[in-house]
Amino acid sequence: MELILITTAVITVIGLVVGAGLVFTGKKFYVEVDQREAAVREALPGNNCGACGFAGCDAMAAAIAKGEAPANGCPVGGAPAAARIGAIMGTEAGAVQRKIAFVRCKGSCEVTRNQGNYVGIQDCASAVRAGLALTDCDYGCVGLGTCVKVCPEHAITVKDGVAMVNRKRCVGCGLCAKACPKGLIELVPEQNRVMVQCSNRDKGPQVKQVCSAGCIGCMLCTRQCEAGAITVENNLAHIDYGTCTQCGKCVEKCPAKVITPPAEP
Amino acid sequence: MNLTFRGGVHPKGRKELSREVPLRRFDPGPCEMVYPLAQHIGKPAKAIVKKNDPVLVGQKLAEADGFVSACVISSCSGKVKAVEKRRTIAGTMTECVVVDNDGAYTPMEGLGTRQDLSALTNQDILNRVKEAGIVGLGGAGFPTHVKLAPKEPDKIKYLIANGAECEPYITCNDQLMRSNAAGIVEGLELTLRLYPNAECVIGIEDNKPEAIASMRKAVEGKQRMRVLPLHTKYPQGGERSLIRVIAGVDFPVTMLPADVGCIVLNVGTAYAIGRAVAWNEPLYEHVLTVTGEAVREPGNFIARDGSTFAQLLEACGGVKDGVTPKKALSGGPMMGVAVAGLEVPIQKNTNALTLLAEDRVERAEKEQTACLHCGRCSTICPNGLVPALMADAINMQNWERYEKKLYGLECIACGSCTYICPARRPLTQMFKQTKAEIMARKRAAQAGGKK
């Protein structure tokens, strides 16, 4: 009986001391946790692709909560995520357009010749550094699939020597655009289907020599366009995606057939 | 004296293909000659001729643009056809001056006449070298007038003439030393005037006894000059390897040879200096070897810049019967770069065309395995690096470790590690690419910092 009393007393005293200690440290070292950060993290898609410029979704959530990043800074989540984050942060989300990667080249094996037989590290940047781009065209797709390797969503495939983007899978993170040594990939608003599939800035005859599907800078499309969305700069047509009405007149007229909706794998 | 350096490899020399073939002048008939404006390290030259301008042999086509740059000299007479983009050895389209060669090779006035050397000041010598458009003919193509003008010329202890020619297959410098030893020595004597306290050492690998004998005869009785036979080993002719052997100093990549009191000149460059200063003959032609198992009659040439590889191959009788050339290299098999086609112009720093019947890279790619951790690459690296760890750092994209811990930027891309690797890993290509990437990053950071 005595033993039980002593034990109970000792345990109670230890309990009280530890409890007091916990209360003290809890008060003393209290860190204010921003509840919004966790909520923002929930609203982000969780790809951890790093396309926002931060080291993954956790870092992005922290940055948004601190106000260092905009609510619509996540290119993958797009407008829905931005709206949710805006609601959490109590700010205007701003319009976000979902964008999709687009390869500005259709230089497949059929339309352009192989220049040399490259052997070595199978990576576009390596091949470009070695001075042996795989095609005759200096601007075109190398086709060794560096973009395929960086794509977190497996949305890109190289078919017939040129990269193609699967529109359903692409989340628009833009990692491929950063990785492409030729700078061929750009992010285009999702609804736009009229694009110039070429990056060759040489003059027409020179383009014709190296590729039968290249933009020759003939200006026909600029005259067709009623919205005035097409300009030709450095012998290469460029469409302003904001003003383009997608009427498709340029697609019909383009003699080189470079203005088309891109092929999908 | 220490006649060699730590590490290095012994690839098959294959010099017997062309070593006994004397130098032959090669002048293509009427044709198109192409002169790239960027044949050197530094800023591309600025074209000073326009379409339809008449040009003569030895005339300047483009002016050096900036301090680290070099002029481009015409090697033929005719009319300028265009200044446009053409495909060059580097594989890309670059700005070139295209001249319609009339095949007459009419020289410019005063070309090849003996100059009075007694009244020349040091600045005169440097100016003439600059006006002659001389760049390092060993391969890198660094403008020679920049190299010859260190901050403190009095502190230069060694002027090293590089006649090692350690690259397999190539024999043109061997032949140059055999037949034009006096010309090389003349160039070296003129260069030696710039450095009052320097001694000139001509380093030649001991697999070229005839060249050693010929150079020894030429330096007989000359003050401050000697010939030094070197152990035959690749990369004996690397700038840093030579300095290690001759001056006995090691120095990091951030320092130039001049900082440790050395100037290294290829024997071909020394010859070009002699021709330019003493004979008023700017650099428009140089020695070059056309060799390889696929060439019918390999040979050594004095070739004019601007002619194409295809023309030179034709002068060698074309491709051997029954052999399909698998790979064409500008340079030798260790450091040379593959070219996509032979219709590319020869540049100042082109020292060989090697046409191989077998593509070892293709084979290596099939046999490639993971790293065996055998450590052979680190035993042979002439710069004491550890290629296996460097490759690991590249795979992890740890540029910081690559640069700061493993000293990856010290790599001279000599190719020894790729040669020795039993796992057939493309180490040199990885290092070359990473070095270029880190340098580009640094330049970008610098440009960003300035803003």
XYZ file of C-alpha atoms in Angstrom:
716
model
C 0.000 0.000 0.000
C 2.818 2.365 0.970
C 4.654 1.517 -2.268
C 1.665 2.445 -4.352
C 1.322 5.822 -2.611
C 5.011 6.677 -3.074
C 4.904 5.712 -6.752
C 1.778 7.747 -7.382
C 3.291 10.748 -5.635
C 6.572 10.531 -7.606
C 4.792 10.132 -10.953
C 2.480 13.055 -10.143
C 5.401 15.322 -9.229
C 7.311 14.361 -12.419
C 4.147 14.969 -14.418
C 3.663 18.419 -12.933
C 7.314 19.424 -13.464
C 7.384 18.231 -17.075
C 4.013 19.810 -17.739
C 5.176 23.144 -16.394
C 8.334 22.874 -18.503
C 6.311 22.172 -21.629
C 4.000 25.085 -20.977
C 6.979 27.359 -20.398
C 8.892 26.312 -23.550
C 5.680 26.351 -25.538
C 5.107 29.983 -24.604
C 8.743 30.997 -24.776
C 9.564 29.522 -28.191
C 6.229 30.032 -29.892
C 6.569 30.385 -33.659
C 3.792 32.000 -35.580
C 2.759 29.560 -38.311
C 1.088 31.079 -41.323
C -2.008 28.971 -41.763
C -2.321 30.291 -45.268
C 0.903 28.604 -46.353
C -0.523 25.147 -45.775
C -3.727 26.146 -47.540
C -1.817 27.517 -50.506
C 0.239 24.358 -50.665
C -3.015 22.404 -50.847
C -4.202 24.560 -53.735
C -1.017 24.054 -55.758
C -0.986 21.079 -58.130
C 1.981 19.357 -56.495
C 4.012 18.547 -59.598
C 7.213 19.831 -58.020
C 8.375 20.731 -61.518
C 10.098 23.952 -60.516
C 8.685 25.883 -63.457
C 7.688 28.769 -61.171
C 11.345 29.358 -60.420
C 11.145 28.020 -56.855
C 12.450 24.683 -55.610
C 9.150 22.845 -55.815
C 5.596 23.439 -54.610
C 6.494 23.770 -50.878
C 8.919 26.598 -51.564
C 6.411 28.235 -53.894
C 3.665 28.035 -51.246
C 5.956 29.659 -48.677
C 6.842 32.399 -51.144
C 3.196 33.098 -51.966
C 2.268 33.200 -48.277
C 5.041 35.711 -47.653
C 3.916 37.744 -50.612
C 7.165 37.161 -52.510
C 5.470 35.385 -55.381
C 2.268 36.291 -57.195
C -0.860 34.231 -56.625
C -0.914 33.294 -60.288
C 2.777 32.321 -60.376
C 2.137 28.643 -60.965
C 2.009 27.979 -64.713
C 0.816 24.418 -64.196
C -2.201 25.112 -61.986
C -3.352 27.878 -64.277
C -6.482 29.913 -63.627
C -8.305 27.515 -61.238
C -5.334 27.245 -58.894
C -4.719 30.976 -59.102
C -8.347 31.690 -58.195
C -8.186 29.412 -55.176
C -4.877 30.857 -54.034
C -6.224 34.358 -54.585
C -9.155 33.539 -52.352
C -6.836 32.244 -49.633
C -4.527 35.221 -49.839
C -7.340 37.690 -50.238
C -5.846 39.201 -53.395
C -7.001 39.453 -56.959
C -5.797 36.389 -58.821
C -5.367 38.123 -62.150
C -6.051 36.407 -65.416
C -3.970 33.335 -66.125
C -4.056 31.700 -69.455
C -3.236 28.037 -69.610
C -0.308 27.654 -71.922
C 1.047 24.723 -73.833
C 4.514 24.020 -75.162
C 4.920 24.322 -78.893
C 7.907 23.226 -80.985
C 8.632 25.785 -83.675
C 9.996 23.298 -86.189
C 8.562 20.648 -88.437
C 11.864 19.553 -89.908
C 11.259 15.822 -89.910
C 13.517 13.389 -91.741
C 11.252 13.646 -94.771
C 11.687 17.348 -95.390
C 15.273 18.051 -94.376
C 18.471 16.140 -94.946
C 20.845 14.703 -92.422
C 24.065 16.613 -92.341
C 26.396 14.217 -90.625
C 26.222 11.038 -88.687
C 26.563 12.179 -85.091
C 27.899 9.625 -82.651
C 28.595 10.499 -79.053
C 26.552 11.544 -76.061
C 22.893 11.341 -77.058
C 21.867 14.801 -75.952
C 20.892 17.822 -78.042
C 23.230 20.222 -76.261
C 26.171 17.828 -76.717
C 25.458 17.445 -80.399
C 25.160 21.193 -80.870
C 28.443 21.774 -79.019
C 30.118 19.143 -81.154
C 29.186 21.288 -84.138
C 27.169 18.546 -85.762
C 23.524 19.372 -85.658
C 21.702 16.414 -87.094
C 19.906 18.329 -89.810
C 21.114 20.658 -92.504
C 19.100 23.515 -91.047
C 21.049 25.447 -88.432
C 17.892 26.463 -86.579
C 15.919 23.238 -86.538
C 15.154 20.497 -84.050
C 18.156 18.297 -83.290
C 15.897 15.401 -82.414
C 17.966 13.817 -79.656
C 15.283 14.421 -77.077
C 16.723 16.646 -74.363
C 13.192 18.050 -73.965
C 11.833 14.520 -73.636
C 14.189 13.895 -70.728
C 13.262 17.039 -68.775
C 9.491 16.793 -69.256
C 7.973 15.761 -65.911
C 4.701 14.766 -67.571
C 6.145 12.626 -70.396
C 4.287 14.837 -72.821
C 7.015 15.098 -75.483
C 8.095 12.465 -77.954
C 10.580 12.645 -80.785
C 9.034 11.293 -83.940
C 10.838 11.227 -87.264
C 13.613 13.434 -85.925
C 11.460 16.228 -84.586
C 9.941 16.770 -81.130
C 6.166 16.790 -80.700
C 4.036 17.808 -77.750
C 1.012 15.890 -76.485
C -1.458 18.708 -75.759
C -3.467 16.751 -73.229
C -0.490 15.840 -71.118
C 1.425 19.136 -71.336
C 1.019 21.235 -68.200
C 2.865 24.226 -69.587
C 5.662 24.243 -67.018
C 8.151 25.442 -69.622
C 11.045 23.218 -68.552
C 11.471 22.006 -72.117
C 11.686 25.577 -73.376
C 14.573 26.190 -70.995
C 16.329 22.944 -71.928
C 16.165 23.249 -75.729
C 19.629 24.357 -76.927
C 18.105 25.776 -80.101
C 15.423 27.710 -78.231
C 12.705 26.173 -80.379
C 10.024 25.663 -77.766
C 7.694 28.450 -76.717
C 4.585 28.509 -74.552
C 1.439 29.322 -76.467
C -2.092 29.997 -75.102
C -4.021 26.761 -75.122
C -6.815 27.868 -77.427
C -4.448 29.069 -80.167
C -4.137 26.548 -82.960
C -2.595 28.693 -85.670
C 1.162 28.742 -85.252
C 4.290 29.149 -87.369
C 6.117 25.865 -87.234
C 9.560 27.115 -88.199
C 12.441 29.056 -86.669
C 14.694 29.540 -89.674
C 15.723 33.177 -89.970
C 17.631 32.794 -93.239
C 16.416 34.121 -96.572
C 13.979 32.126 -98.684
C 16.358 30.456 -101.164
C 18.683 29.374 -98.376
C 15.758 27.909 -96.433
C 14.580 26.027 -99.515
C 18.036 24.506 -99.865
C 17.965 22.926 -96.448
C 14.300 22.179 -95.739
C 11.158 21.856 -97.836
C 8.900 22.738 -94.908
C 10.560 25.972 -93.794
C 9.196 29.515 -93.619
C 10.580 31.451 -96.569
C 9.399 34.842 -95.372
C 7.214 35.421 -98.465
C 4.815 37.774 -96.587
C 1.708 36.150 -98.098
C 0.298 35.453 -94.668
C 0.627 39.083 -93.557
C -1.595 40.161 -96.457
C -4.163 37.497 -95.686
C -4.505 38.327 -92.035
C -7.449 40.633 -91.404
C -6.603 41.098 -87.759
C -3.065 42.209 -88.568
C -1.657 39.648 -86.180
C 1.142 38.414 -88.414
C 4.462 40.144 -88.859
C 7.509 38.923 -90.729
C 10.742 39.704 -88.981
C 14.172 38.350 -89.985
C 12.539 36.362 -92.789
C 10.328 34.526 -90.340
C 6.594 34.941 -89.815
C 5.452 35.618 -86.304
C 1.871 35.486 -85.007
C 0.749 37.682 -82.161
C -1.364 35.228 -80.215
C -3.345 37.967 -78.508
C -4.735 39.503 -81.699
C -5.002 36.317 -83.776
C -8.655 35.440 -84.408
C -7.789 31.975 -85.701
C -9.716 32.507 -88.894
C -7.348 30.119 -90.665
C -6.863 32.184 -93.829
C -3.095 32.194 -93.474
C -3.134 28.429 -93.026
C -4.824 28.079 -96.404
C -2.493 30.463 -98.224
C 0.902 29.558 -96.763
C 2.856 28.088 -99.725
C 5.321 26.256 -97.498
C 2.552 24.928 -95.243
C 4.399 26.012 -92.117
C 1.384 27.741 -90.556
C -0.608 24.789 -89.292
C -1.864 23.331 -86.066
C 1.099 21.259 -84.875
C 0.994 17.528 -85.373
C 0.511 15.462 -82.260
C 2.096 12.163 -81.486
C 66.685 16.690 -66.617
C 63.122 15.544 -66.447
C 62.156 14.644 -69.965
C 58.534 13.886 -69.422
C 55.490 14.624 -67.308
C 53.291 12.602 -65.014
C 50.551 10.570 -66.698
C 49.902 10.457 -70.409
C 49.125 7.648 -72.804
C 50.776 5.856 -75.696
C 48.296 5.699 -78.558
C 49.422 4.091 -81.801
C 51.320 6.782 -83.667
C 50.412 5.706 -87.219
C 52.858 8.345 -88.388
C 54.465 5.879 -90.802
C 51.605 6.576 -93.222
C 52.958 9.987 -94.114
C 56.182 10.710 -92.226
C 58.577 10.144 -95.131
C 56.515 12.130 -97.651
C 58.202 15.490 -98.269
C 56.200 18.722 -98.126
C 54.434 19.523 -101.361
C 52.907 22.856 -102.326
C 49.233 22.646 -103.158
C 47.675 25.351 -105.331
C 44.127 24.641 -106.438
C 43.147 25.775 -109.940
C 40.478 28.418 -110.578
C 37.843 27.838 -107.922
C 36.051 29.429 -105.031
C 38.133 30.137 -101.916
C 36.374 30.689 -98.599
C 37.898 32.652 -95.715
C 35.978 32.499 -92.422
C 36.232 35.685 -90.377
C 36.525 33.742 -87.118
C 39.566 31.494 -87.504
C 41.018 32.379 -84.136
C 40.126 32.683 -80.478
C 38.626 36.090 -79.749
C 36.478 38.501 -81.672
C 35.851 37.695 -85.360
C 37.677 39.927 -87.819
C 35.872 42.694 -89.703
C 35.731 42.332 -93.487
C 37.320 45.278 -95.328
C 36.526 44.103 -98.868
C 33.208 44.209 -100.706
C 31.672 42.245 -103.531
C 33.600 42.535 -106.826
C 36.726 43.990 -105.206
C 39.869 42.634 -106.858
C 42.284 40.913 -104.457
C 45.881 39.713 -104.688
C 47.832 37.062 -102.822
C 48.830 38.446 -99.438
C 46.179 41.146 -99.379
C 44.255 41.721 -96.196
C 40.601 40.670 -96.462
C 39.552 41.453 -92.929
C 40.925 43.616 -90.167
C 41.430 42.505 -86.571
C 38.518 43.807 -84.524
C 39.715 44.547 -81.025
C 42.852 43.481 -79.172
C 42.307 39.714 -79.092
C 41.565 39.217 -82.763
C 43.518 38.583 -85.961
C 43.428 39.709 -89.580
C 42.481 37.395 -92.414
C 44.769 37.327 -95.465
C 43.918 36.265 -98.998
C 45.838 33.276 -100.310
C 44.795 33.727 -103.902
C 44.196 36.412 -106.484
C 40.839 37.112 -108.072
C 37.615 38.877 -107.241
C 35.530 38.933 -104.095
C 32.380 36.986 -104.832
C 30.478 37.622 -101.629
C 30.687 38.175 -97.918
C 28.161 35.682 -96.628
C 27.483 32.795 -94.316
C 29.136 29.517 -95.208
C 29.524 26.230 -93.413
C 32.913 25.927 -91.763
C 34.903 23.241 -89.977
C 33.102 24.007 -86.714
C 29.900 22.773 -88.379
C 27.991 26.013 -88.096
C 27.293 28.693 -90.649
C 29.638 31.615 -90.051
C 30.392 34.827 -91.861
C 33.041 34.275 -94.557
C 34.701 36.194 -97.361
C 34.314 34.213 -100.592
C 36.859 34.915 -103.326
C 36.683 33.726 -106.931
C 40.219 32.441 -107.411
C 41.535 33.099 -110.934
C 44.239 30.460 -110.476
C 47.053 32.890 -111.369
C 48.127 33.623 -107.779
C 49.321 37.120 -108.623
C 51.270 38.310 -105.613
C 50.880 41.645 -103.909
C 53.711 44.102 -104.418
C 56.708 43.369 -102.207
C 55.499 39.941 -101.179
C 58.361 37.606 -100.307
C 61.136 40.196 -100.483
C 63.915 40.160 -97.916
C 63.436 42.847 -95.280
C 66.080 44.833 -93.474
C 66.073 43.391 -89.973
C 68.791 45.463 -88.312
C 66.648 48.518 -87.617
C 63.595 46.634 -86.359
C 62.387 47.573 -82.902
C 60.457 45.147 -80.739
C 57.241 47.020 -81.470
C 57.908 46.686 -85.207
C 58.171 42.935 -84.846
C 54.906 42.747 -82.917
C 53.167 44.994 -85.434
C 54.311 42.874 -88.336
C 53.123 39.728 -86.610
C 49.763 41.376 -86.048
C 49.485 42.655 -89.609
C 50.341 39.192 -90.906
C 47.347 37.722 -89.088
C 49.430 35.072 -87.338
C 47.631 32.836 -84.866
C 48.823 29.761 -82.952
C 49.104 27.009 -85.555
C 49.117 24.225 -82.995
C 45.345 24.097 -83.082
C 43.815 26.589 -80.677
C 44.424 29.595 -82.905
C 45.212 32.171 -80.236
C 46.352 35.453 -81.830
C 50.159 35.379 -81.674
C 50.716 39.126 -81.311
C 48.772 38.971 -78.046
C 50.761 35.997 -76.801
C 54.074 37.641 -77.671
C 53.287 40.787 -75.689
C 53.266 39.813 -72.000
C 53.262 42.529 -69.362
C 56.883 42.017 -68.338
C 58.992 40.755 -71.265
C 62.131 40.848 -69.079
C 60.756 38.144 -66.840
C 60.339 35.603 -69.616
C 62.852 32.836 -68.965
C 61.923 30.329 -71.631
C 60.782 30.665 -75.196
C 59.606 27.145 -75.954
C 59.288 26.004 -79.546
C 56.838 23.152 -79.671
C 57.962 20.543 -82.158
C 56.660 17.615 -80.129
C 53.832 16.801 -82.526
C 52.443 14.206 -80.144
C 49.078 13.860 -81.899
C 48.928 10.522 -83.740
C 48.901 10.486 -87.561
C 50.109 14.080 -88.005
C 53.559 14.539 -89.525
C 53.574 17.973 -91.160
C 55.660 19.671 -88.469
C 58.154 16.803 -88.620
C 58.586 17.493 -92.334
C 58.700 21.249 -91.748
C 61.519 20.825 -89.233
C 63.421 18.552 -91.600
C 63.179 20.793 -94.643
C 62.853 24.317 -93.231
C 64.858 24.240 -90.002
C 66.626 27.490 -90.882
C 63.291 29.259 -91.402
C 61.992 28.125 -88.024
C 65.196 29.228 -86.302
C 64.984 32.602 -88.053
C 61.508 33.114 -86.637
C 62.628 32.050 -83.175
C 65.646 34.380 -83.282
C 63.393 37.298 -84.140
C 60.999 36.365 -81.344
C 63.903 35.957 -78.929
C 64.783 39.613 -79.497
C 61.647 40.523 -77.562
C 62.842 38.709 -74.429
C 66.371 39.707 -73.405
C 66.588 37.196 -70.557
C 65.029 34.199 -72.250
C 66.500 30.967 -73.512
C 64.915 29.273 -76.492
C 64.280 25.540 -76.071
C 63.057 23.542 -79.041
C 61.256 20.460 -77.719
C 60.927 17.526 -80.114
C 59.674 14.018 -79.316
C 62.394 11.393 -79.763
C 60.416 9.524 -82.416
C 61.566 12.179 -84.888
C 65.364 11.705 -84.988
C 65.706 13.330 -88.424
C 63.927 16.451 -87.268
C 66.076 16.610 -84.122
C 69.257 16.305 -86.200
C 68.090 18.935 -88.670
C 67.105 21.411 -85.944
C 70.377 20.774 -84.044
C 72.300 21.661 -87.177
C 70.286 24.845 -87.618
C 70.824 26.095 -84.064
C 74.567 25.362 -84.111
C 76.490 28.434 -83.019
C 73.341 30.373 -82.142
C 73.230 32.114 -78.809
C 70.578 31.148 -76.218
C 69.139 28.275 -78.248
C 69.065 24.537 -77.838
C 67.190 21.468 -78.997
C 65.734 19.169 -76.353
C 64.638 15.649 -77.315
C 61.550 14.606 -75.343
C 60.097 11.287 -74.386
C 57.455 10.132 -76.891
C 54.167 10.266 -75.051
C 50.763 11.863 -75.586
C 50.084 14.799 -74.757
C 53.760 15.797 -74.699
C 53.012 18.715 -76.999
C 50.376 20.192 -74.707
C 51.419 23.668 -73.634
C 51.277 22.799 -69.950
C 53.023 19.454 -70.389
C 55.908 21.162 -72.160
C 56.265 23.828 -69.505
C 56.228 21.140 -66.828
C 59.051 19.313 -68.594
C 61.191 22.261 -69.606
C 60.661 24.863 -66.897
C 59.599 22.421 -64.184
C 56.612 24.479 -63.024
C 52.976 23.644 -62.510
C 50.384 26.379 -62.689
C 46.601 26.655 -62.561
C 44.362 27.322 -65.515
C 43.708 30.854 -64.330
C 47.342 31.734 -65.078
C 48.918 32.111 -68.492
C 52.268 30.561 -69.425
C 53.720 34.089 -69.490
C 52.895 34.420 -65.768
C 55.421 31.684 -65.023
C 57.981 33.080 -67.442
C 57.272 30.923 -70.466
C 56.087 31.552 -74.007
C 55.206 28.485 -76.037
C 55.115 28.664 -79.818
C 54.384 25.887 -82.249
C 57.281 25.441 -84.711
C 54.828 26.228 -87.501
C 53.972 29.526 -85.830
C 57.691 30.303 -85.416
C 58.178 29.655 -89.123
C 55.240 31.929 -89.951
C 56.738 34.689 -87.774
C 60.027 34.339 -89.662
C 58.287 34.555 -93.025
C 56.164 37.509 -91.983
C 58.877 39.606 -90.368
C 61.889 38.759 -92.521
C 60.212 38.112 -95.875
C 57.061 40.232 -95.726
C 54.904 37.184 -96.264
C 51.756 37.208 -94.124
C 50.091 33.992 -92.991
C 48.033 32.667 -95.874
C 49.458 29.186 -96.155
C 50.756 26.627 -93.698
C 51.766 23.002 -93.403
C 49.112 20.333 -93.139
C 48.934 16.534 -93.259
C 46.332 14.568 -95.166
C 46.373 11.071 -93.775
C 44.391 8.128 -92.496
C 43.760 4.550 -93.508
C 41.210 5.588 -96.116
C 43.525 7.919 -98.081
C 45.244 6.467 -101.163
C 48.522 8.407 -100.872
C 48.787 10.239 -97.548
C 51.013 13.295 -97.714
C 52.240 16.538 -96.222
C 51.334 19.791 -97.880
C 51.948 23.480 -97.803
C 48.300 24.356 -98.301
C 46.639 27.687 -98.922
C 43.953 28.820 -96.499
C 40.537 28.814 -98.069
C 40.971 25.708 -100.205
C 38.780 22.804 -99.183
C 39.474 19.397 -97.683
C 37.938 17.799 -100.769
C 40.557 19.452 -103.022
C 43.378 18.260 -100.790
C 42.016 14.740 -100.721
C 41.940 14.800 -104.495
C 45.597 15.837 -104.508
C 46.263 12.681 -102.479
C 44.657 10.487 -105.090
C 41.321 10.347 -103.348
C 40.002 7.489 -101.281
C 41.706 4.093 -101.352
C 39.985 1.439 -103.450
C 37.725 -0.865 -101.515
C 37.665 1.344 -98.430
C 34.689 3.383 -97.297
C 35.786 6.315 -95.178
C 33.822 6.236 -91.950
C 34.940 9.435 -90.360
C 36.683 12.629 -91.397
C 38.529 14.600 -88.739
C 39.949 18.065 -88.851
C 43.089 17.387 -86.811
C 44.259 14.088 -85.409
C 42.259 11.344 -83.737
C 42.868 12.507 -80.169
C 41.922 16.180 -80.293
C 40.532 16.590 -83.777
C 36.899 17.377 -84.452
C 34.717 15.398 -86.815
C 33.532 17.261 -89.897
C 30.209 16.528 -91.557
C 31.481 17.002 -95.098
C 34.739 17.679 -96.921
C 33.464 20.807 -98.654
C 34.683 23.021 -95.813
C 37.519 25.547 -96.101
C 40.890 25.027 -94.449
C 41.552 27.542 -91.709
C 44.778 28.914 -90.318
C 44.772 26.494 -87.407
C 43.851 23.381 -89.380
C 46.797 21.015 -89.125
C 45.434 17.831 -90.631
C 42.692 15.967 -92.382
C 42.457 12.433 -91.022
C 40.183 10.114 -92.940
C 39.533 6.996 -90.899
C 38.293 3.687 -92.257
C 36.804 2.751 -88.906
C 34.765 4.853 -86.500
C 35.957 3.929 -83.033
C 33.460 6.269 -81.391
C 30.592 4.335 -82.901
C 32.096 1.119 -81.600
C 32.750 2.621 -78.190
C 29.149 3.720 -77.965
C 27.969 0.146 -78.420
C 30.439 -1.229 -75.886
C 29.863 1.481 -73.298
C 29.219 0.319 -69.733
C 29.014 1.950 -66.329
C 32.204 3.200 -64.661
C 34.292 0.288 -63.346
C 36.097 2.480 -60.783
C 39.388 1.113 -62.023
C 41.065 4.498 -61.628
C 43.014 4.328 -64.875
C 41.752 7.725 -65.968
C 43.204 9.390 -62.884
C 46.595 7.722 -63.328
C 46.985 8.943 -66.882
C 45.459 12.428 -66.644
C 48.357 14.764 -67.500
C 46.862 17.446 -65.283
C 46.360 15.184 -62.261
C 42.569 15.324 -62.319
C 40.155 12.509 -61.478
C 37.951 12.128 -64.565
C 35.746 9.441 -62.969
C 34.662 11.772 -60.172
C 34.302 14.675 -62.584
C 31.911 12.589 -64.673
C 29.956 11.764 -61.511
C 29.665 15.445 -60.661
C 28.380 16.144 -64.183
C 25.756 13.413 -63.867
C 24.608 14.973 -60.598
C 24.757 18.405 -62.230
C 26.880 19.580 -59.338
C 28.764 22.351 -61.115
C 30.077 23.731 -57.839
C 31.793 20.435 -56.995
C 33.010 20.049 -60.573
C 34.679 23.428 -60.554
C 35.826 23.989 -56.957
C 36.497 20.518 -55.563
C 37.551 18.593 -58.651
C 39.199 21.464 -60.565
C 37.294 20.408 -63.668
C 38.158 23.594 -65.537
C 41.816 22.497 -65.574
C 40.882 19.843 -68.133
C 42.672 20.477 -71.432
C 40.426 18.026 -73.333
C 43.424 16.023 -74.513
C 41.299 12.883 -74.760
C 43.636 10.608 -72.789
C 40.927 9.504 -70.335
C 38.504 8.571 -73.093
C 41.334 6.695 -74.797
C 42.221 4.656 -71.710
C 38.713 4.071 -70.296
C 37.920 0.335 -70.386
C 34.230 1.139 -69.924
C 34.430 3.281 -73.096
C 32.782 6.268 -71.508
C 32.726 9.518 -73.539
C 34.541 11.425 -70.778
C 36.261 14.079 -72.866
C 33.061 15.069 -74.610
C 31.345 15.489 -71.244
C 34.174 17.660 -69.917
C 34.372 19.789 -73.024
C 30.657 20.427 -72.894
C 30.603 21.135 -69.170
C 33.542 23.510 -69.417
C 31.781 25.440 -72.148
C 28.600 25.496 -70.079
C 30.305 26.726 -66.893
C 32.194 29.391 -68.829
C 28.945 30.539 -70.466
C 27.289 30.685 -67.053
C 30.188 32.748 -65.688
C 30.039 35.139 -68.597
C 26.290 35.524 -68.106
C 26.804 36.176 -64.386
C 29.501 38.742 -65.191
C 27.312 40.490 -67.721
C 24.462 40.486 -65.191
C 26.758 41.896 -62.502
C 27.824 44.771 -64.727
C 24.259 45.855 -65.288
